[in-house]
Amino acid sequence: NMSASASEGPAFGLTGKNNAFIRLPLRFDIKRLQSELHLLEKDIGWGFREDVNNHFLLLVNRNGVVDDEDTLGPFVPVEGRLAKANYVKQVFESFGALIGRSRFMMLAANSTLKRHRDRVSHVYSSSGMPSPSSGYWGRRFRVHIPIISPKSVRFYNRN
């Protein structure tokens, strides 16, 4: 366990069943996460999704493929990225669970992210498989770890 300090930060989780947004009893070394982010940022750079107005740096994705946005696995690390980010890998391993799509995300300075709702339904196809279009987040616990964020930024759930 890490003791609380200014260089540590919390993790937040969003559950699928009742859409509850909770502060998890976890603490991570933010300086180490920032350091590894900066290394990856120099080596790889940021992608950009115009439809959601955010930058991203993929870590784990479907089949480890950068441009694959499908939400059915298998999910594996994008080649070489976690090898450059040992502490990020330790954070993932600390959850003791299968890791799905994972990425660093960034908004440009003074920009905003529109209020939105992630797909959380448990829709299954006739084959009994989860629906790739609506079932991904409904079967997973989503975790956000803010590592570079002004204190004024807030996460909201429902109202």
Coordinates of C-alpha atoms in Angstrom, one line a residue:
N1 CA 0.0 0.0 0.0
M2 CA 1.2 3.5 -0.8
S3 CA 0.7 6.2 1.7
A4 CA -1.3 9.3 0.6
S5 CA 0.9 12.1 -0.8
A6 CA 0.6 14.9 -3.4
S7 CA 2.2 12.6 -6.0
E8 CA -0.4 9.9 -5.7
G9 CA -3.8 9.9 -7.3
P10 CA -7.1 8.0 -7.0
A11 CA -8.8 5.7 -9.4
F12 CA -12.5 5.9 -10.3
G13 CA -14.7 3.1 -11.5
L14 CA -17.9 3.0 -13.4
T15 CA -20.0 -0.2 -12.9
G16 CA -22.2 -1.5 -15.7
K17 CA -25.2 -2.9 -13.7
N18 CA -26.4 0.2 -11.9
N19 CA -24.1 2.7 -13.5
A20 CA -22.7 3.7 -10.2
F21 CA -19.5 5.8 -10.3
I22 CA -17.3 5.2 -7.3
R23 CA -13.9 6.2 -5.9
L24 CA -11.9 3.0 -5.7
P25 CA -9.7 2.2 -2.6
L26 CA -6.6 2.3 -4.9
R27 CA -3.7 4.8 -5.1
F28 CA -1.1 5.0 -7.8
D29 CA 2.2 6.8 -8.3
I30 CA 1.1 9.6 -10.6
K31 CA 4.7 10.9 -11.2
R32 CA 5.6 7.4 -12.5
L33 CA 2.5 7.3 -14.8
Q34 CA 3.3 10.8 -16.1
S35 CA 6.9 9.8 -16.8
E36 CA 5.9 6.7 -18.8
L37 CA 3.2 8.7 -20.6
H38 CA 5.8 11.3 -21.7
L39 CA 8.1 8.5 -23.0
L40 CA 5.4 6.9 -25.0
E41 CA 4.2 10.3 -26.2
K42 CA 7.7 11.0 -27.6
D43 CA 8.1 7.6 -29.2
I44 CA 4.6 7.1 -30.6
G45 CA 2.6 10.3 -30.5
W46 CA -1.1 10.9 -30.1
G47 CA -4.0 9.7 -32.3
F48 CA -7.1 11.9 -32.5
R49 CA -10.8 11.0 -32.8
E50 CA -12.7 14.0 -34.1
D51 CA -16.1 12.5 -33.3
V52 CA -15.4 12.6 -29.6
N53 CA -12.8 15.4 -29.6
N54 CA -10.0 13.6 -27.8
H55 CA -6.5 12.5 -28.3
F56 CA -5.5 8.9 -27.4
L57 CA -2.4 6.7 -27.1
L58 CA -3.4 3.0 -27.3
L59 CA -2.0 0.5 -24.9
V60 CA -4.2 -2.5 -25.2
N61 CA -6.6 -3.0 -28.1
R62 CA -8.4 -5.7 -30.0
N63 CA -5.7 -8.2 -31.3
G64 CA -3.1 -5.5 -30.5
V65 CA -4.1 -3.6 -33.7
V66 CA -4.0 0.2 -33.5
D67 CA -6.9 0.9 -35.8
D68 CA -9.3 -1.7 -34.6
E69 CA -12.2 -0.2 -32.7
D70 CA -14.2 -3.5 -32.4
T71 CA -15.3 -4.2 -28.8
L72 CA -15.0 -8.0 -28.9
G73 CA -11.6 -9.4 -28.0
P74 CA -9.1 -10.8 -27.7
F75 CA -7.5 -7.7 -26.2
V76 CA -3.7 -7.7 -26.2
P77 CA -1.1 -5.0 -25.7
V78 CA -0.2 -3.0 -28.8
E79 CA 3.2 -4.2 -29.8
G80 CA 6.1 -2.9 -27.7
R81 CA 4.1 -0.3 -25.8
L82 CA 3.8 -1.9 -22.4
A83 CA 7.5 -3.0 -22.6
K84 CA 8.2 0.8 -22.5
A85 CA 5.8 1.3 -19.7
N86 CA 6.6 -1.1 -16.9
Y87 CA 4.7 0.8 -14.2
V88 CA 1.6 1.0 -16.4
K89 CA 1.9 -2.8 -16.8
Q90 CA 2.1 -3.1 -13.0
V91 CA -1.0 -1.0 -12.5
F92 CA -2.9 -3.3 -15.0
E93 CA -1.7 -6.4 -13.2
S94 CA -2.7 -4.9 -9.8
F95 CA -6.4 -5.2 -10.8
G96 CA -6.1 -9.0 -11.0
A97 CA -8.5 -9.1 -13.9
L98 CA -8.5 -9.4 -17.7
I99 CA -7.7 -6.0 -19.2
G100 CA -9.8 -4.8 -22.1
R101 CA -9.3 -1.7 -24.3
S102 CA -6.9 0.6 -22.6
R103 CA -5.4 3.9 -23.5
F104 CA -4.1 7.2 -22.3
M105 CA -6.6 9.9 -23.3
M106 CA -6.2 13.7 -23.5
L107 CA -8.2 16.7 -24.2
A108 CA -6.6 19.8 -25.6
A109 CA -6.1 22.7 -23.2
N110 CA -9.4 24.7 -22.6
S111 CA -11.4 22.1 -24.5
T112 CA -14.4 20.1 -23.1
L113 CA -15.8 16.7 -23.6
K114 CA -19.6 16.7 -24.1
R115 CA -21.7 15.0 -21.6
H116 CA -22.3 11.5 -22.9
R117 CA -23.4 8.1 -21.9
D118 CA -21.3 5.0 -22.5
R119 CA -23.0 2.0 -23.9
V120 CA -23.7 -0.3 -20.9
S121 CA -26.4 -2.7 -22.0
H122 CA -26.2 -6.5 -21.9
V123 CA -27.5 -7.2 -25.4
Y124 CA -26.7 -10.6 -26.8
S125 CA -27.0 -11.9 -30.4
S126 CA -28.9 -15.0 -31.4
S127 CA -25.6 -16.9 -31.1
G128 CA -25.4 -16.1 -27.4
M129 CA -22.4 -13.8 -27.9
P130 CA -22.4 -10.3 -26.5
S131 CA -23.4 -7.7 -29.0
P132 CA -20.3 -5.9 -30.3
S133 CA -22.3 -2.7 -30.7
S134 CA -24.0 -2.4 -27.3
G135 CA -22.6 -4.9 -24.9
Y136 CA -18.9 -4.0 -24.3
W137 CA -19.1 -1.7 -21.2
G138 CA -22.0 -3.6 -19.8
R139 CA -19.8 -6.5 -19.1
R140 CA -16.8 -4.7 -17.7
F141 CA -15.7 -2.4 -14.9
R142 CA -14.4 0.8 -16.4
V143 CA -11.6 2.5 -14.5
H144 CA -10.3 6.1 -15.0
I145 CA -7.0 7.2 -13.4
P146 CA -6.5 10.9 -13.9
I147 CA -2.8 11.5 -14.2
I148 CA -2.6 15.1 -15.5
S149 CA -5.7 16.9 -14.7
P150 CA -6.6 20.3 -13.2
K151 CA -8.4 20.2 -9.8
S152 CA -11.4 21.8 -11.5
V153 CA -12.1 18.8 -13.7
R154 CA -15.0 16.7 -12.5
F155 CA -16.5 13.3 -13.4
Y156 CA -20.3 13.1 -13.2
N157 CA -22.6 10.2 -13.0
R158 CA -26.3 10.7 -14.0
N159 CA -27.2 14.1 -12.7

